[in-house]
Coordinates of C-alpha atoms (C1' of nucleotides) in Angstrom, one line a residue:
Chain N
M1 CA 111.4 81.5 110.3
N2 CA 108.8 83.9 111.1
D3 CA 108.9 87.6 112.1
S4 CA 107.3 87.0 115.4
N5 CA 110.2 84.8 116.4
H6 CA 112.6 87.7 115.9
G7 CA 110.8 89.6 118.5
G8 CA 112.0 87.2 121.1
S9 CA 115.6 86.1 121.0
S10 CA 117.2 88.0 118.2
G11 CA 114.9 91.0 118.4
P12 CA 117.0 93.5 120.2
Q13 CA 119.9 93.5 117.8
Q14 CA 117.9 93.5 114.6
G15 CA 115.2 95.7 116.0
S16 CA 117.7 98.4 116.9
R17 CA 119.0 98.8 113.5
Y18 CA 116.0 98.3 111.3
V19 CA 113.2 100.9 111.2
P20 CA 110.7 100.4 108.5
P21 CA 110.6 103.3 106.1
H22 CA 107.2 104.5 107.2
M23 CA 108.2 104.4 110.8
R24 CA 111.3 106.5 110.4
T25 CA 111.2 109.9 112.0
R26 CA 113.7 112.5 112.2
S27 CA 115.4 111.1 115.3
D28 CA 115.0 107.5 114.4
N29 CA 117.7 107.4 111.9
P30 CA 120.8 107.9 114.1
R31 CA 119.4 105.6 116.8
S32 CA 122.6 104.1 118.1
N33 CA 121.2 102.7 121.3
G34 CA 121.2 99.0 121.3
R35 CA 117.6 98.9 122.6
G36 CA 114.5 100.0 121.0
G37 CA 113.1 96.8 119.5
G38 CA 109.5 96.0 119.6
S39 CA 109.7 94.7 123.2
S40 CA 111.6 97.6 124.6
S41 CA 110.4 98.9 127.9
N42 CA 108.4 102.1 128.5
W43 CA 111.5 103.7 129.8
T44 CA 113.2 103.6 126.5
A45 CA 110.1 104.8 124.7
S46 CA 109.6 107.8 126.9
S47 CA 113.3 108.8 126.8
D48 CA 113.0 108.5 123.0
H49 CA 110.1 110.8 123.1
A50 CA 112.0 113.4 125.1
Q51 CA 114.9 113.3 122.6
R52 CA 112.5 113.7 119.8
S53 CA 111.0 116.8 121.2
D54 CA 114.5 118.2 121.8
S55 CA 115.6 117.8 118.4
W56 CA 112.3 119.1 117.2
Q57 CA 112.8 122.3 119.2
S58 CA 116.2 122.9 117.7
S59 CA 115.1 122.2 114.2
R60 CA 112.1 124.4 114.6
S61 CA 114.3 127.4 115.2
D62 CA 115.6 126.9 111.7
Y63 CA 112.4 127.9 110.3
G64 CA 113.0 131.6 110.9
R65 CA 116.0 131.6 108.6
S66 CA 114.9 131.3 105.1
G67 CA 118.5 130.6 104.1
G68 CA 118.8 128.5 101.0
W69 CA 115.6 127.0 102.0
N70 CA 113.3 129.0 99.9
D71 CA 115.5 129.1 96.9
R72 CA 114.2 126.0 95.5
G73 CA 112.4 127.4 92.6
Y74 CA 108.7 127.2 93.3
S75 CA 108.3 130.3 91.3
N76 CA 105.2 129.0 89.5
R77 CA 103.2 129.1 92.6
P78 CA 104.5 131.9 94.7
N79 CA 101.6 132.1 97.1
F80 CA 101.6 128.5 98.2
Y81 CA 104.1 128.7 100.9
E82 CA 103.0 131.9 102.5
R83 CA 100.3 130.3 104.5
G84 CA 102.6 127.6 105.8
S85 CA 105.6 129.6 106.7
Y86 CA 106.5 129.6 110.3
G87 CA 104.5 132.0 112.3
G88 CA 103.4 132.6 115.9
K89 CA 100.2 130.8 115.6
Y90 CA 101.6 127.4 116.2
S91 CA 103.0 127.0 119.6
R92 CA 102.5 124.7 122.5
G93 CA 100.7 127.1 124.7
D94 CA 98.3 128.1 122.0
Q95 CA 94.7 126.8 121.9
E96 CA 95.2 125.8 118.3
Y97 CA 97.9 123.4 119.1
M98 CA 96.7 119.8 118.7
P99 CA 98.7 117.5 120.7
R100 CA 97.9 114.4 118.8
R101 CA 99.6 115.8 115.8
D102 CA 103.3 116.5 115.7
E103 CA 104.5 119.7 114.4
S104 CA 105.0 118.6 110.9
Q105 CA 101.3 117.8 110.8
G106 CA 98.7 120.4 109.7
Y107 CA 95.3 120.5 111.3
W108 CA 91.8 121.4 110.7
K109 CA 90.0 123.8 112.9
N110 CA 86.7 125.7 112.6
G111 CA 86.5 125.1 108.9
V112 CA 90.0 126.2 108.2
H113 CA 92.9 124.1 107.0
H114 CA 96.0 125.0 109.0
I115 CA 99.0 124.0 107.1
A116 CA 102.1 122.9 109.1
P117 CA 105.3 124.7 108.6
R118 CA 107.8 123.2 106.2
N119 CA 110.4 120.9 107.5
P120 CA 113.6 120.5 105.5
R121 CA 114.4 117.1 106.9
I122 CA 111.0 115.6 106.2
E123 CA 110.9 117.2 102.9
H124 CA 114.2 115.7 102.0
D125 CA 113.0 112.3 103.2
L126 CA 109.9 112.5 101.2
F127 CA 110.9 114.2 98.0
G128 CA 114.7 113.7 97.8
A129 CA 117.4 116.2 97.4
P130 CA 116.3 119.1 95.2
E131 CA 119.3 118.8 92.9
D132 CA 119.2 115.0 92.7
N133 CA 117.3 114.6 89.5
D134 CA 118.2 111.0 89.2
R135 CA 116.7 109.9 92.5
Q136 CA 113.7 112.1 92.0
H137 CA 112.6 110.4 88.9
T138 CA 109.0 111.3 89.0
G139 CA 107.6 113.8 86.5
I140 CA 110.0 113.1 83.7
N141 CA 108.7 112.3 80.3
F142 CA 105.1 112.6 81.1
E143 CA 104.4 114.3 77.9
K144 CA 105.2 111.1 76.2
Y145 CA 102.2 109.5 77.8
D146 CA 99.8 111.7 76.0
D147 CA 99.4 109.1 73.4
I148 CA 98.0 106.5 75.7
P149 CA 94.4 105.9 74.7
V150 CA 91.8 106.3 77.4
E151 CA 88.3 105.3 77.1
A152 CA 85.7 106.5 79.5
S153 CA 82.1 105.4 79.7
G154 CA 79.2 105.8 82.0
T155 CA 76.7 108.6 82.6
D156 CA 77.8 112.2 82.5
V157 CA 81.5 111.5 82.2
P158 CA 83.3 114.7 83.4
E159 CA 85.6 116.4 81.0
P160 CA 89.2 115.4 81.6
V161 CA 91.6 118.0 82.8
T162 CA 94.8 118.8 81.0
Q163 CA 96.9 120.4 83.8
F164 CA 97.4 120.2 87.5
T165 CA 95.6 123.4 88.4
S166 CA 93.5 124.9 91.1
P167 CA 90.7 124.6 90.7
P168 CA 89.8 121.8 90.6
L169 CA 92.8 120.7 92.8
D170 CA 93.4 122.1 96.2
Q171 CA 96.1 124.7 96.4
H172 CA 98.1 122.9 99.1
L173 CA 98.0 119.7 97.1
L174 CA 99.4 121.5 94.1
G175 CA 102.3 122.6 96.3
N176 CA 103.1 119.0 97.1
V177 CA 102.7 118.0 93.6
D178 CA 105.3 120.6 92.7
L179 CA 107.6 119.3 95.4
A180 CA 107.3 115.8 93.9
R181 CA 107.9 117.3 90.5
Y182 CA 104.9 116.0 88.8
T183 CA 104.5 118.3 85.9
T184 CA 101.8 116.9 83.7
P185 CA 98.9 114.6 84.5
T186 CA 99.0 111.2 83.0
P187 CA 95.9 110.1 81.1
V188 CA 94.5 108.3 84.1
Q189 CA 95.0 111.3 86.2
K190 CA 93.4 113.6 83.6
Y191 CA 90.2 111.6 84.0
S192 CA 90.3 110.5 87.6
I193 CA 90.8 114.1 88.9
P194 CA 87.5 115.5 87.7
I195 CA 85.7 112.2 88.3
V196 CA 86.7 112.1 92.0
E197 CA 86.2 115.8 92.2
A198 CA 82.6 115.3 91.1
G199 CA 82.2 112.7 93.8
R200 CA 81.7 109.9 91.3
D201 CA 82.6 106.3 91.6
L202 CA 85.3 104.9 89.4
M203 CA 86.2 101.5 88.0
A204 CA 89.5 101.8 86.2
C205 CA 91.4 99.2 84.2
A206 CA 94.9 100.6 84.7
Q207 CA 98.0 99.7 86.5
T208 CA 100.5 101.3 88.6
G209 CA 102.5 102.3 85.6
S210 CA 99.8 104.5 84.3
G211 CA 100.1 106.8 87.3
K212 CA 97.0 105.6 89.0
T213 CA 98.3 105.8 92.5
A214 CA 98.5 109.6 92.1
G215 CA 95.4 109.3 90.1
F216 CA 93.4 108.5 93.1
L217 CA 95.5 110.2 95.7
F218 CA 95.5 113.6 94.1
P219 CA 91.8 114.2 93.8
L220 CA 90.9 112.4 97.0
L221 CA 93.4 114.3 99.1
S222 CA 92.5 117.5 97.4
K223 CA 88.9 117.0 98.4
L224 CA 89.9 116.2 102.0
F225 CA 92.1 119.3 102.2
S226 CA 89.2 121.5 101.1
D227 CA 86.4 119.7 102.9
G228 CA 88.1 118.9 106.2
P229 CA 87.4 115.9 108.4
I230 CA 83.9 114.7 109.0
A231 CA 82.3 116.9 111.6
N232 CA 80.8 114.4 113.9
L233 CA 84.0 112.6 114.8
P234 CA 84.0 111.5 118.4
P235 CA 86.3 114.0 120.1
Q236 CA 89.7 112.7 121.2
D237 CA 90.5 114.2 124.6
M238 CA 94.2 114.1 124.7
N239 CA 94.3 115.4 128.2
K240 CA 93.0 112.1 129.4
P241 CA 95.5 109.4 130.1
S242 CA 95.8 107.0 127.2
Y243 CA 94.0 104.1 128.9
L244 CA 90.9 106.2 129.3
R245 CA 90.9 107.5 125.7
N246 CA 88.9 106.1 122.9
R247 CA 91.7 104.3 121.1
K248 CA 89.8 103.8 117.9
A249 CA 90.9 105.6 114.8
Y250 CA 88.3 106.9 112.4
P251 CA 90.0 107.2 109.0
S252 CA 88.3 109.0 106.2
V253 CA 90.1 107.0 103.6
I254 CA 90.8 103.3 103.3
I255 CA 93.1 102.0 100.5
L256 CA 93.3 98.3 100.2
S257 CA 96.1 96.6 98.2
P258 CA 97.2 93.0 97.8
T259 CA 100.8 92.9 98.9
R260 CA 102.7 94.4 101.7
E261 CA 105.3 96.0 99.5
L262 CA 102.7 97.6 97.3
T263 CA 100.9 98.8 100.4
C264 CA 104.1 100.5 101.6
Q265 CA 104.6 102.0 98.2
I266 CA 101.2 103.6 98.2
Y267 CA 101.7 104.8 101.7
D268 CA 105.0 106.5 100.7
E269 CA 103.1 108.3 97.9
A270 CA 100.4 109.3 100.3
R271 CA 102.9 110.8 102.7
K272 CA 104.3 113.0 100.0
F273 CA 101.0 114.4 98.9
A274 CA 99.6 114.7 102.4
Y275 CA 102.7 116.6 103.6
R276 CA 101.9 119.4 106.0
S277 CA 98.2 118.9 105.6
W278 CA 95.7 117.8 108.3
V279 CA 95.5 114.4 106.7
R280 CA 97.7 111.9 108.5
P281 CA 98.4 108.7 106.5
C282 CA 99.1 105.4 108.2
V283 CA 100.0 102.0 106.9
V284 CA 99.2 98.6 108.3
Y285 CA 100.2 95.2 106.9
G286 CA 100.9 91.7 108.2
G287 CA 104.3 90.4 109.1
A288 CA 105.3 93.5 110.9
D289 CA 105.0 94.4 114.6
I290 CA 101.4 95.2 115.2
G291 CA 102.1 97.1 118.4
Q292 CA 104.1 99.7 116.4
Q293 CA 101.3 100.0 113.9
L294 CA 98.8 100.4 116.7
R295 CA 100.8 103.2 118.1
Q296 CA 101.0 104.9 114.8
I297 CA 97.3 104.7 114.3
E298 CA 96.7 106.0 117.8
R299 CA 98.6 109.2 116.9
G300 CA 95.9 109.9 114.3
C301 CA 94.9 108.1 111.2
D302 CA 92.9 109.8 108.5
L303 CA 94.1 107.8 105.5
L304 CA 94.9 104.2 106.0
V305 CA 96.7 102.0 103.5
A306 CA 96.3 98.4 104.4
T307 CA 96.5 94.8 103.3
P308 CA 93.1 93.1 104.0
G309 CA 94.2 90.6 106.6
R310 CA 95.8 93.0 108.9
L311 CA 92.9 95.5 108.6
V312 CA 90.4 92.8 109.6
D313 CA 92.6 92.1 112.5
L314 CA 92.6 95.7 113.6
I315 CA 88.9 96.0 113.2
E316 CA 88.4 93.0 115.4
R317 CA 90.6 94.6 118.0
A318 CA 88.3 97.6 117.7
R319 CA 91.2 99.9 116.9
I320 CA 89.8 101.0 113.6
S321 CA 86.3 102.2 112.9
L322 CA 85.2 102.5 109.3
S323 CA 82.2 104.6 110.2
Q324 CA 83.7 107.8 108.9
I325 CA 84.9 106.5 105.6
K326 CA 84.4 108.9 102.7
Y327 CA 86.7 107.2 100.2
L328 CA 87.3 103.5 99.6
V329 CA 90.0 102.5 97.2
L330 CA 90.6 99.0 96.0
D331 CA 93.9 98.8 94.3
E332 CA 94.9 95.8 92.1
A333 CA 91.5 94.4 92.7
D334 CA 91.9 91.4 90.4
R335 CA 95.0 90.5 92.2
M336 CA 93.3 90.6 95.5
L337 CA 90.6 88.3 94.3
D338 CA 93.3 85.9 92.9
M339 CA 94.9 85.8 96.2
G340 CA 91.6 84.9 97.9
F341 CA 90.9 88.1 99.7
E342 CA 87.3 88.3 98.6
P343 CA 85.9 87.2 102.0
Q344 CA 88.0 89.7 103.9
I345 CA 87.2 92.5 101.4
R346 CA 83.5 91.8 101.6
R347 CA 83.7 91.7 105.3
I348 CA 85.5 95.0 105.4
V349 CA 83.2 96.7 102.9
E350 CA 79.8 95.1 103.6
K351 CA 79.8 93.6 107.1
E352 CA 81.5 96.2 109.3
D353 CA 80.5 99.8 110.0
M354 CA 81.5 101.3 106.7
P355 CA 79.0 103.6 105.1
G356 CA 77.0 102.1 102.3
V357 CA 77.7 102.4 98.6
Q358 CA 75.6 105.6 98.4
D359 CA 77.3 107.3 101.2
R360 CA 80.9 106.9 100.2
V361 CA 83.0 107.3 97.1
T362 CA 84.5 104.1 95.8
L363 CA 87.4 103.8 93.4
M364 CA 88.4 100.4 92.1
F365 CA 91.5 99.7 90.1
S366 CA 92.2 96.5 88.3
A367 CA 94.5 95.4 85.5
T368 CA 91.9 93.1 84.1
F369 CA 88.1 93.0 84.3
P370 CA 87.1 89.4 84.6
R371 CA 83.7 88.4 85.8
D372 CA 84.4 88.3 89.5
I373 CA 85.7 91.8 89.3
Q374 CA 82.5 92.8 87.6
F375 CA 80.5 91.4 90.4
L376 CA 82.6 93.3 92.9
A377 CA 82.1 96.4 90.9
R378 CA 78.3 95.8 90.9
D379 CA 78.3 95.4 94.6
F380 CA 80.7 98.1 95.7
L381 CA 80.2 100.9 93.1
K382 CA 77.3 103.1 92.1
D383 CA 76.7 104.6 88.7
Y384 CA 80.4 104.4 88.1
I385 CA 82.6 105.7 85.4
F386 CA 84.5 103.0 83.6
L387 CA 87.9 104.0 82.6
S388 CA 90.0 101.8 80.3
V389 CA 93.5 102.9 79.9
G390 CA 95.6 101.7 77.0
R391 CA 99.0 100.4 77.3
V392 CA 101.9 102.6 78.0
G393 CA 103.5 102.3 74.6
S394 CA 106.7 101.0 75.8
T395 CA 105.7 97.3 75.9
S396 CA 106.0 97.4 72.2
E397 CA 108.8 99.8 71.6
N398 CA 111.0 100.1 74.7
I399 CA 111.2 96.5 75.8
T400 CA 113.1 94.0 73.7
Q401 CA 111.6 90.6 74.4
K402 CA 113.5 87.5 73.8
I403 CA 112.4 83.9 74.3
E404 CA 115.1 81.3 74.5
Y405 CA 114.7 77.6 74.5
V406 CA 116.5 76.4 77.6
E407 CA 116.1 73.0 79.3
D408 CA 115.8 73.1 83.0
E409 CA 119.2 71.7 83.6
D410 CA 120.9 74.3 81.4
K411 CA 119.2 77.3 82.9
R412 CA 121.9 78.1 85.4
S413 CA 124.7 78.2 82.8
V414 CA 122.6 80.2 80.4
L415 CA 121.8 82.6 83.2
L416 CA 125.5 83.0 84.0
D417 CA 126.2 83.7 80.4
I418 CA 123.6 86.5 80.3
L419 CA 124.8 88.0 83.6
H420 CA 128.4 87.9 82.5
S421 CA 127.7 89.5 79.1
S422 CA 125.4 92.2 80.3
E423 CA 127.1 95.5 80.9
L424 CA 126.9 97.2 84.3
G425 CA 124.3 99.8 85.0
G426 CA 120.8 98.6 85.1
L427 CA 119.3 96.2 87.6
T428 CA 118.5 92.6 86.8
L429 CA 115.3 91.1 88.1
I430 CA 115.1 87.3 87.8
F431 CA 111.7 85.7 88.2
V432 CA 111.2 82.1 89.4
E433 CA 108.1 80.1 90.1
T434 CA 108.8 78.8 93.6
K435 CA 110.0 80.4 96.8
R436 CA 112.4 77.5 97.2
M437 CA 113.9 78.2 93.7
A438 CA 114.3 81.8 94.6
D439 CA 116.5 80.9 97.6
V440 CA 118.4 78.2 95.7
L441 CA 119.1 80.4 92.7
C442 CA 120.1 83.4 94.9
D443 CA 122.5 81.2 96.8
F444 CA 124.0 79.9 93.6
L445 CA 124.5 83.4 92.2
L446 CA 126.2 84.5 95.4
S447 CA 128.4 81.5 95.2
Q448 CA 129.4 82.7 91.7
N449 CA 130.2 86.1 93.2
F450 CA 127.2 87.9 91.9
P451 CA 125.7 90.4 94.3
A452 CA 122.3 89.0 94.5
T453 CA 119.4 89.0 96.9
A454 CA 116.0 87.3 96.9
I455 CA 112.5 88.3 97.7
H456 CA 109.6 85.9 98.3
G457 CA 106.8 85.2 100.7
D458 CA 108.7 82.9 103.0
R459 CA 111.1 85.6 103.9
T460 CA 110.3 87.8 106.8
Q461 CA 108.9 91.1 106.1
R462 CA 112.1 92.7 107.3
E463 CA 114.1 90.5 104.9
R464 CA 111.8 91.4 102.1
E465 CA 112.0 95.1 102.7
R466 CA 115.8 94.8 103.0
A467 CA 116.1 92.9 99.8
L468 CA 114.0 95.3 98.0
D469 CA 115.9 98.2 99.4
S470 CA 119.3 96.8 98.5
F471 CA 118.1 96.0 95.0
R472 CA 116.6 99.5 94.5
N473 CA 119.8 101.2 95.5
A474 CA 121.9 98.8 93.6
R475 CA 123.8 97.3 96.5
T476 CA 122.7 94.0 95.1
P477 CA 121.8 94.8 91.5
I478 CA 120.5 91.3 91.0
M479 CA 117.3 90.1 92.7
V480 CA 115.6 86.8 92.4
A481 CA 111.9 87.1 92.9
T482 CA 108.7 85.1 93.0
A483 CA 105.3 86.5 92.0
V484 CA 105.4 88.8 95.0
A485 CA 107.4 91.2 93.0
A486 CA 105.7 90.7 89.7
R487 CA 103.0 93.3 89.8
G488 CA 102.7 96.8 90.8
L489 CA 106.0 97.2 92.5
D490 CA 107.9 100.1 91.3
I491 CA 111.6 99.5 91.0
A492 CA 113.4 102.2 89.1
N493 CA 116.1 101.4 86.7
V494 CA 115.5 97.7 86.0
G495 CA 117.4 97.1 82.8
H496 CA 116.7 93.4 82.4
V497 CA 113.9 91.1 83.5
I498 CA 114.7 87.4 83.2
S499 CA 111.9 84.9 83.4
Y500 CA 114.1 82.1 84.6
D501 CA 110.8 80.1 85.0
L502 CA 107.9 81.2 82.9
P503 CA 104.7 81.7 84.7
T504 CA 101.6 79.7 83.7
D505 CA 99.5 82.8 83.5
I506 CA 100.4 85.2 80.6
D507 CA 99.2 88.1 82.7
D508 CA 102.0 87.5 85.1
Y509 CA 104.5 87.5 82.2
V510 CA 103.2 90.8 81.0
H511 CA 103.4 92.2 84.5
R512 CA 106.9 90.9 84.9
I513 CA 108.3 92.5 81.8
G514 CA 106.6 95.7 82.7
R515 CA 109.2 96.0 85.6
T516 CA 111.6 97.2 83.0
G517 CA 111.5 99.8 80.2
R518 CA 110.6 102.7 82.3
A519 CA 109.7 106.0 80.9
G520 CA 112.2 107.0 78.3
N521 CA 114.4 104.0 79.0
T522 CA 114.8 100.8 77.1
G523 CA 114.6 97.5 78.7
A524 CA 115.3 93.9 78.0
A525 CA 113.1 90.9 78.9
T526 CA 114.4 87.4 78.4
A527 CA 112.4 84.3 79.1
F528 CA 113.6 80.7 79.4
F529 CA 111.2 78.4 77.6
N530 CA 111.0 74.7 77.4
R531 CA 108.4 72.0 77.0
G532 CA 107.1 72.5 80.4
N533 CA 105.9 75.9 79.4
K534 CA 103.9 75.0 76.3
G535 CA 100.7 75.9 78.0
I536 CA 101.6 79.6 77.7
A537 CA 103.1 79.4 74.2
G538 CA 100.1 80.6 72.4
D539 CA 99.5 83.6 74.6
L540 CA 103.2 84.3 74.5
I541 CA 103.2 84.5 70.7
D542 CA 100.2 86.9 70.8
I543 CA 102.1 89.1 73.2
L544 CA 105.2 89.1 71.1
K545 CA 103.4 89.9 67.9
E546 CA 101.4 92.6 69.5
A547 CA 104.7 94.2 70.7
N548 CA 106.3 93.8 67.3
Q549 CA 108.8 91.4 68.6
E550 CA 110.5 88.6 66.9
V551 CA 108.7 85.3 67.3
P552 CA 111.0 82.3 67.2
S553 CA 110.0 79.7 64.7
W554 CA 110.4 76.9 67.1
L555 CA 107.8 78.6 69.3
E556 CA 105.4 78.7 66.5
S557 CA 105.8 75.0 65.8
I558 CA 105.3 74.1 69.4
V559 CA 102.0 75.9 69.4
R560 CA 101.0 74.2 66.2
E561 CA 101.7 70.8 67.5
N562 CA 100.0 71.8 70.8
R563 CA 96.8 72.8 69.0
M564 CA 96.7 69.4 67.3
Y565 CA 96.1 67.8 70.6
S566 CA 94.2 70.3 72.5
G567 CA 91.7 71.0 69.8
G568 CA 92.4 74.6 69.5
K569 CA 91.6 76.6 72.5
G570 CA 91.4 79.6 70.2
G571 CA 92.5 82.2 72.7
R572 CA 90.6 83.4 75.6
G573 CA 89.0 86.3 74.0
R574 CA 91.6 88.7 75.0
G575 CA 91.2 92.1 73.4
R576 CA 94.1 92.7 71.1
G577 CA 95.0 95.9 69.5
G578 CA 95.3 98.5 72.2
F579 CA 92.2 98.3 74.3
G580 CA 91.4 95.2 76.2
S581 CA 89.0 95.7 79.0
R582 CA 85.7 97.1 78.1
D583 CA 82.9 98.4 80.0
F584 CA 80.7 95.4 80.1
R585 CA 77.7 97.5 80.7
K586 CA 78.1 98.9 77.3
Y587 CA 79.6 96.3 75.1
P588 CA 78.5 92.9 74.2
Q589 CA 80.7 90.3 75.8
Q590 CA 83.2 88.5 73.7
G591 CA 82.9 84.8 73.6
G592 CA 84.7 82.8 76.2
G593 CA 86.1 79.3 76.0
G594 CA 82.9 77.7 74.8
G595 CA 82.1 80.7 72.8
S596 CA 78.7 79.9 71.6
G597 CA 77.7 83.5 71.8
G598 CA 75.7 82.9 74.9
D599 CA 77.5 85.4 77.0
N600 CA 74.9 88.1 77.0
W601 CA 74.1 87.3 80.6
Y602 CA 73.6 91.0 81.3
R603 CA 71.2 91.2 78.4
G604 CA 69.9 94.1 76.6
N605 CA 72.5 96.7 77.1
N606 CA 74.0 97.3 73.7
S607 CA 72.5 100.7 73.3
G608 CA 75.3 102.3 75.2
G609 CA 72.8 103.5 77.7
Y610 CA 73.5 103.1 81.3
P611 CA 72.0 99.9 82.7
A612 CA 69.7 100.0 85.6
P613 CA 71.3 98.9 88.8
D614 CA 69.0 95.9 89.0
M615 CA 70.1 94.5 85.7
Y616 CA 72.1 92.1 87.7
N617 CA 69.1 90.8 89.6
S618 CA 67.8 88.9 86.6
Y619 CA 70.9 87.0 86.6
G620 CA 70.4 84.9 89.7
G621 CA 73.2 82.6 90.6
G622 CA 73.8 80.7 87.4
Y623 CA 76.7 82.4 85.9
G624 CA 78.9 79.4 85.7
R625 CA 78.5 79.0 82.0
G626 CA 81.2 80.0 79.7
S627 CA 84.5 81.2 81.0
N628 CA 86.2 84.5 81.2
P629 CA 84.0 86.4 78.9
V630 CA 85.8 89.6 79.2
A631 CA 88.7 90.9 77.3
V632 CA 91.8 91.3 79.2
Q633 CA 94.1 94.1 78.8
Y634 CA 97.8 94.0 78.5
Q635 CA 99.3 97.1 79.6
N636 CA 102.9 97.9 80.2
K637 CA 103.8 99.0 83.6
T638 CA 106.5 101.6 83.4
S639 CA 106.0 102.7 87.0
W640 CA 107.5 106.0 87.5
F641 CA 106.9 106.5 91.2
Chain U
dA1 C1' 100.8 74.0 91.1
dA2 C1' 102.7 78.0 93.5
dA3 C1' 102.3 82.3 95.6
dA4 C1' 100.4 85.7 98.5
dA5 C1' 98.2 87.1 103.1
dA6 C1' 96.6 87.2 109.7
dG7 C1' 99.0 84.6 113.5

DNA sequence: AAAAAAG
């Protein structure tokens, strides 16, 4: 039922096979021993360690031979690898050896960034096979994204960059960017790079699909690479036995994200770009063995990607200190608030030992910019740059949206029709509203001999990761999902998104269809609509029109008839026509539900000037009037990494 | 109303 139960009876079997992606090391993969679950004894652990060092020694000797290893075409940056090539500096007897790092880890000493030698196996793990262009899908078609409109506001907005170059980016980071085959910065990245470089705070209305993960990772890691760790870190004396050591980790970066899968995804990206550097990324999230995560952290943790609940847990256990934080990133902030994380987030940011707003750089990302996000921005950010990123054009062009009227009892057979008629190739993602339905439908599909899996919050973390994995690599090209997979998740090659049940929130719908139609590809999105969904009909029509899609006439009439009764809710002030979210410091707010033009609660800021920080103080607590005064942005999410 | 997340 719950992951913790697996640790007991069934733990050994499952634990021996499954190693979460971020825990995998070179020698973990072929682990054939039946032991090795979370509860395995110290004996197993230490013998593991011995094996690891052995295999390490042997692979290390490979470095001398350049073989085919250097033939991978890094010609554009010939100097990059010279520093990191295997040399005599880095040996066990040497003073510079830092035991808390393994050999694939760089280190910082006396103001110099020592880059670790390259490691073919890790490189393959992180970046894929060099010739495998399909798997390595990042970096394609970026040119296409030049059209995405970006609007930046705030004081002294730095000029956007146009290329990945050094400066402003660190040379080592550029090498990793090359390895990951990112060629051209996306619009978010063009802006975020100089903004973070300048040490400014950022509030960005953008989604994963816009390249925002790299958008914050690049400049932030780049700065860390050049600046090094904070000097006054309490020294870790690794010669002491572990029980006498300070077991707290002092990360420089915290990245918070709402779901476990998203957290893992960000972590995977971080690993790529932190490769061989002194920065060691870690990831913590609920539902997984905390002991394993603690051990990871103990080995060094400079950049931590976390879900809020687990992070609070670790702080309480005094295993994480926030006192050295230089960068705080809140990803999918609106989603985190929706999920009720505000208390945890406020606790982490305001009530623990994290440096104050003035003493850290804070980056906030959010698909929408409703009022509670504005308040969060007010409290967490200083003199920030507001970035509004337009849709990645493919919502309108690349994704064919279709709304079908299907009664609940007919849904199954219509679904089967669709699945039978669709040609092989792309993945099919089916969204349902309840966890129960996800299981029921998945079971039904299996009984009909469709290779399906399901992902939802009642499954264990292991099951979730397995499901996602088997979907990604097309072992089960059909996946039934709840809202857990609607946003942010990057699943390549999804050809068809089916909203078996429509969500009640149009944002969710938009996020769902954004799982398909990736860069350069076309996608299909089908939704089953019936009377139960009439609440979303109006918004749905808006979306369809905006995306130049066919609007069924029956849908129009449902809306008309709906308006008769509801007295015309007249939309919720969503910004149509490209840009949605606006810098509320600059623009007058659009009317919310009541609409009586009384939304100028921030008063007197139409001049485009930057508001004084205390502008909010005049506002007191009475902001309950009106609803949702802020335009919401619909942006496609063709995630490409 | 359901889902997600800390256990």
